[in-house]
Amino acid sequence: IESFLKAMCEGKDADSLFNYVTTGANLKPLEGRLRFLALERLEAAGAGPYKVTVTFSAQDAATGFRVTQVWKLAVTEENQKFFVGSVE
């Protein structure tokens, strides 16, 4: 999940998310607008697909301002790997 968050914040195109998202997911990275700093908290619920709430810190690439983000992810497990299907 941490690698997904970094790719989502710092990735330049949809290909940068290829290893982290489910087939058919329509997610686009933030094109480097945020720089991922640290995963602060992760909470998962359900038996699959999972509802995962992540809290992480990031830095605005343009201003340097640090922000805390809370995202809700729909996560599935396949072959002992986790993939993100959507972000709220």
Coordinates of N, CA and C in Angstrom, one line a residue:
I1 N 0.8 -1.2 0.0 CA 0.0 0.0 0.0 C 0.9 1.3 0.0
E2 N 2.0 1.2 0.7 CA 2.8 2.4 0.8 C 3.4 2.7 -0.6
S3 N 3.8 1.6 -1.3 CA 4.3 1.8 -2.7 C 3.3 2.4 -3.6
F4 N 2.0 1.9 -3.4 CA 0.9 2.5 -4.2 C 0.8 4.0 -4.0
L5 N 0.8 4.4 -2.7 CA 0.6 5.8 -2.4 C 1.7 6.6 -3.0
K6 N 3.0 6.1 -2.9 CA 4.1 6.9 -3.5 C 3.9 7.0 -5.0
A7 N 3.5 5.9 -5.7 CA 3.3 5.9 -7.1 C 2.1 6.8 -7.5
M8 N 1.1 6.9 -6.6 CA -0.1 7.7 -6.9 C 0.3 9.2 -6.8
C9 N 1.0 9.5 -5.8 CA 1.4 10.9 -5.6 C 2.4 11.4 -6.6
E10 N 3.4 10.6 -6.9 CA 4.6 11.0 -7.6 C 4.6 10.5 -9.1
G11 N 3.8 9.6 -9.4 CA 3.8 9.0 -10.7 C 3.4 10.0 -11.8
K12 N 3.9 9.8 -13.0 CA 3.6 10.8 -14.1 C 2.5 10.3 -15.0
D13 N 2.2 9.0 -15.1 CA 1.2 8.5 -16.0 C 0.6 7.2 -15.4
A14 N -0.5 6.8 -16.1 CA -1.2 5.6 -15.6 C -0.3 4.3 -15.5
D15 N 0.7 4.3 -16.4 CA 1.6 3.1 -16.4 C 2.4 3.0 -15.1
S16 N 2.6 4.1 -14.4 CA 3.3 4.0 -13.1 C 2.5 3.3 -12.0
L17 N 1.2 3.1 -12.2 CA 0.3 2.4 -11.3 C 0.1 1.0 -11.6
F18 N 0.6 0.5 -12.7 CA 0.4 -0.8 -13.3 C 0.5 -1.9 -12.3
N19 N 1.5 -1.9 -11.5 CA 1.7 -3.0 -10.5 C 0.9 -2.9 -9.2
Y20 N 0.1 -1.9 -9.1 CA -0.6 -1.6 -7.9 C -2.1 -1.6 -7.9
V21 N -2.7 -1.6 -9.2 CA -4.1 -1.5 -9.3 C -4.8 -2.7 -10.0
T22 N -6.1 -2.9 -9.7 CA -6.8 -4.0 -10.3 C -7.0 -3.7 -11.8
T23 N -7.2 -4.8 -12.5 CA -7.5 -4.7 -13.9 C -8.9 -3.9 -14.0
G24 N -8.9 -2.9 -14.9 CA -10.1 -2.1 -15.1 C -10.2 -0.9 -14.1
A25 N -9.3 -0.8 -13.2 CA -9.3 0.4 -12.3 C -9.0 1.6 -13.2
N26 N -9.8 2.7 -12.9 CA -9.6 3.9 -13.6 C -9.0 5.0 -12.8
L27 N -7.7 4.8 -12.4 CA -7.0 5.7 -11.5 C -5.9 6.4 -12.3
K28 N -5.7 7.7 -12.0 CA -4.6 8.4 -12.6 C -3.8 9.0 -11.5
P29 N -2.5 8.9 -11.6 CA -1.6 9.5 -10.6 C -1.7 11.0 -10.6
L30 N -1.2 11.6 -9.5 CA -1.2 13.1 -9.3 C -0.1 13.8 -10.1
E31 N 0.6 13.1 -10.9 CA 1.7 13.7 -11.8 C 2.7 14.5 -11.0
G32 N 3.1 14.0 -9.8 CA 4.2 14.6 -9.1 C 3.8 15.8 -8.3
R33 N 2.5 16.1 -8.2 CA 2.0 17.3 -7.5 C 2.3 17.2 -6.0
L34 N 2.3 15.9 -5.5 CA 2.6 15.7 -4.1 C 3.8 14.8 -4.0
R35 N 4.6 15.0 -3.0 CA 5.7 14.1 -2.7 C 5.3 13.3 -1.5
F36 N 5.2 12.0 -1.6 CA 4.9 11.1 -0.5 C 6.0 11.2 0.5
L37 N 5.6 11.4 1.8 CA 6.6 11.4 2.9 C 6.6 10.2 3.8
A38 N 5.4 9.8 4.3 CA 5.3 8.7 5.2 C 3.9 8.2 5.4
L39 N 3.8 6.9 5.6 CA 2.5 6.3 5.9 C 2.4 6.4 7.4
E40 N 1.3 7.0 7.9 CA 1.1 7.3 9.3 C 0.2 6.2 10.0
R41 N -0.8 5.7 9.2 CA -1.7 4.8 9.8 C -2.4 4.0 8.7
L42 N -2.7 2.7 8.9 CA -3.4 1.9 8.0 C -4.4 1.1 8.7
E43 N -5.7 1.1 8.4 CA -6.7 0.3 9.0 C -7.5 -0.4 7.9
A44 N -7.6 -1.8 8.1 CA -8.3 -2.6 7.1 C -9.5 -3.2 7.7
A45 N -10.6 -3.3 6.9 CA -11.8 -4.0 7.4 C -12.3 -4.9 6.3
G46 N -13.0 -5.9 6.7 CA -13.6 -6.8 5.7 C -12.8 -8.1 5.5
A47 N -13.3 -9.0 4.7 CA -12.7 -10.2 4.4 C -12.3 -10.3 3.0
G48 N -12.4 -9.3 2.2 CA -12.0 -9.2 0.8 C -13.2 -9.1 0.0
P49 N -13.4 -8.1 -0.8 CA -12.4 -7.0 -0.9 C -12.4 -6.2 0.4
Y50 N -11.3 -5.6 0.7 CA -11.0 -4.9 1.9 C -11.3 -3.4 1.7
K51 N -11.8 -2.8 2.8 CA -11.9 -1.4 2.8 C -10.8 -0.9 3.7
V52 N -9.8 -0.2 3.1 CA -8.6 0.2 3.8 C -8.6 1.7 3.9
T53 N -8.4 2.2 5.1 CA -8.2 3.6 5.3 C -6.8 3.9 5.7
V54 N -6.2 4.8 4.9 CA -4.8 5.1 5.1 C -4.7 6.6 5.4
T55 N -3.8 6.9 6.3 CA -3.4 8.3 6.7 C -2.0 8.4 6.4
F56 N -1.6 9.4 5.6 CA -0.2 9.6 5.2 C 0.1 11.1 5.1
S57 N 1.4 11.4 5.2 CA 1.8 12.8 5.1 C 2.5 12.9 3.7
A58 N 2.3 14.1 3.1 CA 2.8 14.4 1.8 C 3.2 15.9 1.8
Q59 N 4.0 16.2 0.8 CA 4.4 17.6 0.6 C 4.0 18.1 -0.7
D60 N 3.4 19.3 -0.8 CA 3.1 19.9 -2.0 C 4.3 20.3 -2.8
A61 N 4.5 19.7 -4.0 CA 5.7 19.9 -4.8 C 5.9 21.4 -5.1
A62 N 4.9 22.2 -5.3 CA 5.0 23.6 -5.7 C 5.4 24.5 -4.6
T63 N 4.7 24.3 -3.4 CA 4.9 25.2 -2.3 C 5.7 24.7 -1.2
G64 N 5.9 23.4 -1.1 CA 6.7 22.8 0.0 C 5.8 22.6 1.3
F65 N 4.5 23.0 1.2 CA 3.6 22.8 2.3 C 3.4 21.4 2.6
R66 N 3.4 21.0 3.9 CA 3.2 19.6 4.2 C 1.7 19.4 4.6
V67 N 1.1 18.3 4.2 CA -0.3 18.1 4.4 C -0.5 16.6 4.9
T68 N -1.5 16.4 5.6 CA -1.9 15.0 6.0 C -3.1 14.6 5.2
Q69 N -3.1 13.5 4.5 CA -4.1 13.0 3.7 C -4.8 11.8 4.3
V70 N -6.1 11.6 4.2 CA -6.8 10.4 4.6 C -7.5 9.9 3.3
W71 N -7.2 8.7 2.9 CA -7.8 8.1 1.7 C -8.4 6.8 2.1
K72 N -9.6 6.5 1.5 CA -10.2 5.2 1.6 C -10.0 4.4 0.3
L73 N -9.5 3.3 0.5 CA -9.1 2.4 -0.7 C -10.0 1.2 -0.7
A74 N -10.4 0.7 -1.9 CA -11.0 -0.6 -2.0 C -9.8 -1.5 -2.5
V75 N -9.5 -2.5 -1.7 CA -8.3 -3.3 -2.0 C -8.7 -4.8 -2.1
T76 N -8.2 -5.5 -3.2 CA -8.5 -6.9 -3.3 C -7.1 -7.6 -3.3
E77 N -7.2 -8.9 -2.9 CA -6.0 -9.7 -2.8 C -6.1 -10.8 -3.9
E78 N -5.0 -10.9 -4.6 CA -4.9 -11.9 -5.7 C -3.4 -12.5 -5.7
N79 N -3.4 -13.8 -5.5 CA -2.0 -14.5 -5.5 C -1.1 -13.9 -4.4
Q80 N -1.7 -13.6 -3.2 CA -1.0 -13.1 -2.1 C -0.4 -11.7 -2.3
K81 N -1.0 -11.0 -3.3 CA -0.6 -9.6 -3.5 C -1.9 -8.7 -3.4
F82 N -1.7 -7.5 -3.0 CA -2.8 -6.6 -2.9 C -2.9 -5.5 -4.0
F83 N -4.1 -5.3 -4.5 CA -4.3 -4.3 -5.6 C -5.4 -3.4 -5.2
V84 N -5.2 -2.1 -5.6 CA -6.2 -1.1 -5.3 C -7.2 -1.0 -6.5
G85 N -8.5 -1.0 -6.2 CA -9.5 -0.8 -7.2 C -10.1 0.6 -7.3
S86 N -10.1 1.3 -6.2 CA -10.6 2.6 -6.2 C -10.1 3.4 -5.0
V87 N -10.2 4.7 -5.1 CA -9.8 5.7 -4.0 C -10.9 6.6 -3.8
E88 N -11.2 6.9 -2.5 CA -12.2 7.9 -2.1 C -11.5 9.0 -1.4

